[in-house]
Short mmCIF file of C-alpha atoms in Angstrom, two decimals:
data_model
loop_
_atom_site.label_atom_id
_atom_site.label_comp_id
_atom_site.label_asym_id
_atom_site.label_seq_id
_atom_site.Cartn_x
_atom_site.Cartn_y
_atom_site.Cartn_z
CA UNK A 1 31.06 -4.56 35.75
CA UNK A 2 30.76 -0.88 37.69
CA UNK A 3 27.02 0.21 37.57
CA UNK A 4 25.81 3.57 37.94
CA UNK A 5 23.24 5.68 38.32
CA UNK A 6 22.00 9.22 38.20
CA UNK A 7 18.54 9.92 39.69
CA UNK A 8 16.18 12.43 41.07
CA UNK A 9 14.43 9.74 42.73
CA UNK A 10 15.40 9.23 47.08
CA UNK A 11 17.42 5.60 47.56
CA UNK A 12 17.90 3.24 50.17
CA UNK A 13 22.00 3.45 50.91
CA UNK A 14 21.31 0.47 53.10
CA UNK A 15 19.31 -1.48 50.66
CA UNK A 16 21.49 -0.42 48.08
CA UNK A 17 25.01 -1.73 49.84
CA UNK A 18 23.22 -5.14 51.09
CA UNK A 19 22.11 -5.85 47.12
CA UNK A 20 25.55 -4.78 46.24
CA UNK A 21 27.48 -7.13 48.68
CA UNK A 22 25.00 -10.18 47.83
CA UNK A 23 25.61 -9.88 43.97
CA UNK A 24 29.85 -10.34 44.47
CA UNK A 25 31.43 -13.47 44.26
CA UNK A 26 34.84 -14.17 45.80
CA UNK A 27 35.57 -10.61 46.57
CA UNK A 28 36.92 -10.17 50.35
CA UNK A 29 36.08 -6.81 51.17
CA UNK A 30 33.73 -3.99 50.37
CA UNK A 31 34.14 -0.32 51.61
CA UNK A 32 30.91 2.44 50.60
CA UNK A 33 30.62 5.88 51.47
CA UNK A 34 27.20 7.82 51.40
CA UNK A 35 26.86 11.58 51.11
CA UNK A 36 24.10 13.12 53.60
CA UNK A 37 22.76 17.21 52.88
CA UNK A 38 24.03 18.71 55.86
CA UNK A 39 23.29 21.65 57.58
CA UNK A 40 26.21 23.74 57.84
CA UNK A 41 24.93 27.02 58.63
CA UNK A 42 21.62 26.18 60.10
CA UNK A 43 18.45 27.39 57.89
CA UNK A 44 19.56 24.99 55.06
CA UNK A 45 16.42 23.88 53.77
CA UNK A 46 17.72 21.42 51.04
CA UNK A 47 19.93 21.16 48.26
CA UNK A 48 19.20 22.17 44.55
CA UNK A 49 21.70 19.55 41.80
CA UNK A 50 21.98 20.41 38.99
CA UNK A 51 24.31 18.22 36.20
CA UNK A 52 24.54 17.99 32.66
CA UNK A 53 23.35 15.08 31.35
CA UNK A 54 25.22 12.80 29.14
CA UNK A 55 28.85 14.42 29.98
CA UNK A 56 27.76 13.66 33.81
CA UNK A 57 27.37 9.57 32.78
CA UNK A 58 30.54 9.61 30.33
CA UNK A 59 32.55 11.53 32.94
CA UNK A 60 31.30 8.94 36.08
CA UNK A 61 32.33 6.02 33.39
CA UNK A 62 35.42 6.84 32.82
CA UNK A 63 36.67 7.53 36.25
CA UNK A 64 34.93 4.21 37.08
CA UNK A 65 37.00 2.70 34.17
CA UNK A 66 40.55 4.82 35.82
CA UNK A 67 39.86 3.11 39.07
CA UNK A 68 38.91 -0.39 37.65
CA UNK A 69 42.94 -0.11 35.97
CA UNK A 70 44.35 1.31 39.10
CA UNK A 71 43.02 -1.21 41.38
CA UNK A 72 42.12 -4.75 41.63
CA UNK A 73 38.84 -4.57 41.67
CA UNK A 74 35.57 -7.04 41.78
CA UNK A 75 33.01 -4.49 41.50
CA UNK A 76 31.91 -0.79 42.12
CA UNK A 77 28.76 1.07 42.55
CA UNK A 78 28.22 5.00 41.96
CA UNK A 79 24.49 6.55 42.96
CA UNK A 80 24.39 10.04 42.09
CA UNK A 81 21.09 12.55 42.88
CA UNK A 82 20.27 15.33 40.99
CA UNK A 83 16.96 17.78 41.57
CA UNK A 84 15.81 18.69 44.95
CA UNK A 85 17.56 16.93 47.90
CA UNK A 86 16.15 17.85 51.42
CA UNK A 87 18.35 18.14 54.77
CA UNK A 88 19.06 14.61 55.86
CA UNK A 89 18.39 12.46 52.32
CA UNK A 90 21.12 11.05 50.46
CA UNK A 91 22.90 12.82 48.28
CA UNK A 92 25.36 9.66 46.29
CA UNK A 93 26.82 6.56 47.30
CA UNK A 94 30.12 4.94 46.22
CA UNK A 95 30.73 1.00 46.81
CA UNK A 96 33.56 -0.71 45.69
CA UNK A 97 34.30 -4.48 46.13
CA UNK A 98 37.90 -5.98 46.09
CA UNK A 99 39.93 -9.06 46.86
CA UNK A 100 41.58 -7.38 49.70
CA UNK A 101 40.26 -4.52 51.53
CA UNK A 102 43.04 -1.94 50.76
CA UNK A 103 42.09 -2.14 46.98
CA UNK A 104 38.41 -1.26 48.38
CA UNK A 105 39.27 1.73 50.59
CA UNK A 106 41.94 3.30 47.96
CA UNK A 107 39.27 3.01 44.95
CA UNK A 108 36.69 4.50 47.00
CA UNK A 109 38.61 7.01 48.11
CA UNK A 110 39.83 8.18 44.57
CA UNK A 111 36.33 7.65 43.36
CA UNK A 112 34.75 10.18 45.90
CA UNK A 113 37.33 12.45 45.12
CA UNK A 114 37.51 12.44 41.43
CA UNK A 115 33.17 12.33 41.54
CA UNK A 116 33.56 15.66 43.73
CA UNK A 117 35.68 18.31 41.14
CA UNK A 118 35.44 15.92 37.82
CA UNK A 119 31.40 15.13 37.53
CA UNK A 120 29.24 17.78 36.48
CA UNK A 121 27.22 18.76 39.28
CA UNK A 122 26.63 21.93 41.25
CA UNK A 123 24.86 22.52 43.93
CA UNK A 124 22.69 25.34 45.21
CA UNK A 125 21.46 25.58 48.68
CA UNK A 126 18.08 26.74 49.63
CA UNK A 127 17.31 28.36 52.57
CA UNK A 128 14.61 31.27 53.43
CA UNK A 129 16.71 34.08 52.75
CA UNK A 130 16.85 32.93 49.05
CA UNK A 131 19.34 30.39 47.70
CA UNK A 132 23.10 30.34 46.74
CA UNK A 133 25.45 28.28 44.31
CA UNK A 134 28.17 25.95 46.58
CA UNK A 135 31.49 27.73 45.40
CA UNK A 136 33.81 24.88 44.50
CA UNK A 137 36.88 24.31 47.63
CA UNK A 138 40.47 24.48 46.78
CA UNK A 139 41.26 21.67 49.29
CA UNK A 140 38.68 19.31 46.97
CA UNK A 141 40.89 19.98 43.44
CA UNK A 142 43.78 19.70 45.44
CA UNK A 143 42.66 16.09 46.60
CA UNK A 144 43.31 15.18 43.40
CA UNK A 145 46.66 15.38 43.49
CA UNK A 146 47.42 12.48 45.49
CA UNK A 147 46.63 10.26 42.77
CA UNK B 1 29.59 26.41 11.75
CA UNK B 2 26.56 25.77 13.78
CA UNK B 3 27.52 24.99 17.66
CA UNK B 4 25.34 23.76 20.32
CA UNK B 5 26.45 26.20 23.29
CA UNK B 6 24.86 24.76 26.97
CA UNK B 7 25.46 26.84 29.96
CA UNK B 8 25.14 25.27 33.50
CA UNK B 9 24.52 26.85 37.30
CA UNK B 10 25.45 30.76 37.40
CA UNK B 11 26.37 30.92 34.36
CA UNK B 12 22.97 29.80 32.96
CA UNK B 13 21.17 32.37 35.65
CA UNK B 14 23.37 34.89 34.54
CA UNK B 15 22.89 34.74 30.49
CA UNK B 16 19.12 33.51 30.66
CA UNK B 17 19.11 30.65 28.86
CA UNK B 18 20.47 26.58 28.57
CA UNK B 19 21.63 26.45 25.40
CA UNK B 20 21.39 27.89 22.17
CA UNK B 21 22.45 27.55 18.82
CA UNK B 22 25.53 30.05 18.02
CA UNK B 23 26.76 30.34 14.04
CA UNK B 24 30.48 30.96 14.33
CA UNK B 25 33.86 30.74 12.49
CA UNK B 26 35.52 30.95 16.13
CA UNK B 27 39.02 28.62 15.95
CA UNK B 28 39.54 28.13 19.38
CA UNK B 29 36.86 28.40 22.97
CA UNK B 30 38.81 31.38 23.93
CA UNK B 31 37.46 33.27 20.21
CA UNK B 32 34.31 31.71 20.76
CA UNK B 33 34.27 33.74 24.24
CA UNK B 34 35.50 36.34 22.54
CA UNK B 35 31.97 36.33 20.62
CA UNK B 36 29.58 35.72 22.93
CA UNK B 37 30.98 38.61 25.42
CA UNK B 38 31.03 41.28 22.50
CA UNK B 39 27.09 40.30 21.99
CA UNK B 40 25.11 41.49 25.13
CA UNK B 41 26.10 43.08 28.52
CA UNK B 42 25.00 39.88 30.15
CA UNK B 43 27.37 37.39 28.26
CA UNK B 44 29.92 39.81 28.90
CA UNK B 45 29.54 39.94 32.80
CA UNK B 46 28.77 35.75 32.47
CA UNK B 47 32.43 35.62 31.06
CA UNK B 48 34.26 38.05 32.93
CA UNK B 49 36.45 36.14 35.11
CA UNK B 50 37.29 32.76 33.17
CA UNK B 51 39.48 31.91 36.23
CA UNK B 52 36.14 30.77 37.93
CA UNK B 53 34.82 29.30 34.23
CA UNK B 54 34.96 26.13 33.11
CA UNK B 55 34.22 24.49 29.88
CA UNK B 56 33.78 20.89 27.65
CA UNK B 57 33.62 20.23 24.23
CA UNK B 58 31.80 17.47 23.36
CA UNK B 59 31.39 16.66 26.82
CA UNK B 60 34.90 16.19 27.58
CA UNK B 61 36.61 18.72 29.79
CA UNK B 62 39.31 21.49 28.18
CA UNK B 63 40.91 24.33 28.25
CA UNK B 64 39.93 27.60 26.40
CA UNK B 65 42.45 27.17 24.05
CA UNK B 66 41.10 24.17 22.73
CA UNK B 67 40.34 24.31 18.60
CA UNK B 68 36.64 23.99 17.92
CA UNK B 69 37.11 22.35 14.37
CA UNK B 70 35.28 19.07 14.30
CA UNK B 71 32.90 20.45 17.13
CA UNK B 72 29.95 20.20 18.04
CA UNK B 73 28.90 21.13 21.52
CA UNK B 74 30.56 23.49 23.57
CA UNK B 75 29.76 23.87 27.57
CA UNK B 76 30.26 26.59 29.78
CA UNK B 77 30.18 25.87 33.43
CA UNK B 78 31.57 26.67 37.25
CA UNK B 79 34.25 24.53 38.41
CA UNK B 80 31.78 21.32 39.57
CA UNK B 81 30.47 20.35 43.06
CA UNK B 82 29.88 17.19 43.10
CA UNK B 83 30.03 14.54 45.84
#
């Protein structure tokens, strides 16, 4: 069954992919993906997240639930932050778990790029001059497309 | 009807609150708009491009012509940036 969860709290992506991959059985391949803060600009300080709960988990269930009927899959994982996130710290992780590892890539894929325009989250960066919502990309709705 | 109205990132900055409360007979989101920008100058700058507005009701995304009957919580919100 696809887990998730939405946190304030730091996690370890490593920890988090090695518990993942232990608790599959007979699956052949898993692909993850973790989101860092990056500095773009230089002078980011961190990231501000805001989401709204309850539509956030119902719209992260459902897109698990798309991908679980567009794929044959074992397994996925979604870890989503919300609340401060500093340079360098983990943002979200995706980890899917398949048979075969084209299943894997193709959910994760779709996952990340469904979690990016479909979830409610935005996110504000913070740096000394004062802080700034992230306008939303026209490349990331057009991602979508390919699906 | 009584609607729970929540308003998330600049749109919340820009109004000044969450979410309120809002009494309305509005039929669809777009009346509904329609209301909330006639109240106070800062709804009405909030709302004036809807190109760069999203919104849910009952936590499923729509569009603004969506009816409101049966509703019960209406969201307003940039497009998202998640990931």
């Amino acid at each position: 069954m696809p887990k998730l969860r939405v946190q304030t709290e730091e996690f370890d992506a490593g920890g988090e992919l090695n518990l993942f991959t232990q608790s599959q059985f007979g699956m052949g391949a898993v692909v993850s993906f973790s989101g860092i803060v990056r500095d773009v600009t230089g002078g980011l300080q961190s990231l501000e997240i805001e989401h709204y709960p309850g539509m956030t988990e119902r719209a992260i269930e459902s897109i698990l639930a798309e991908a679980v009927s567009r794929w044959d899959l074992g397994d996925a994982l979604v870890i989503h932050r919300y609340g401060s996130i500093p340079v360098g710290a983990p943002i979200m992780m995706v980890a899917t778990a398949a048979p075969h590892r084209s299943d894997a890539f193709q959910a994760a894929e779709f996952l990340m790029d469904y979690l990016k325009s479909r979830a409610p989250f935005w996110k504000k960066e913070v740096t000394r001059q004062g802080a700034d919502w992230v306008a939303a990309q026209d490349h990331d709705e057009d991602a979508l497309k390919r699906w | 009807m009584k609607l729970d109205v929540l308003y998330f990132a600049w749109l919340r900055e820009r109004i000044g609150l969450g979410q309120e409360c809002v009494e309305t007979n509005a039929e669809t989101v777009s009346d509904l708009v329609e209301e909330l920008r006639a109240r106070e100058d800062r709804y009405d700058l909030a709302f004036s491009d809807l190109a760069s507005v999203r919104v849910a009701v009952d936590q499923e995304l729509t569009s603004f012509d969506a009816p409101l009957s049966d509703a019960r919580e209406v969201a307003f919100f940039p497009p998202m940036t998640g990931g």
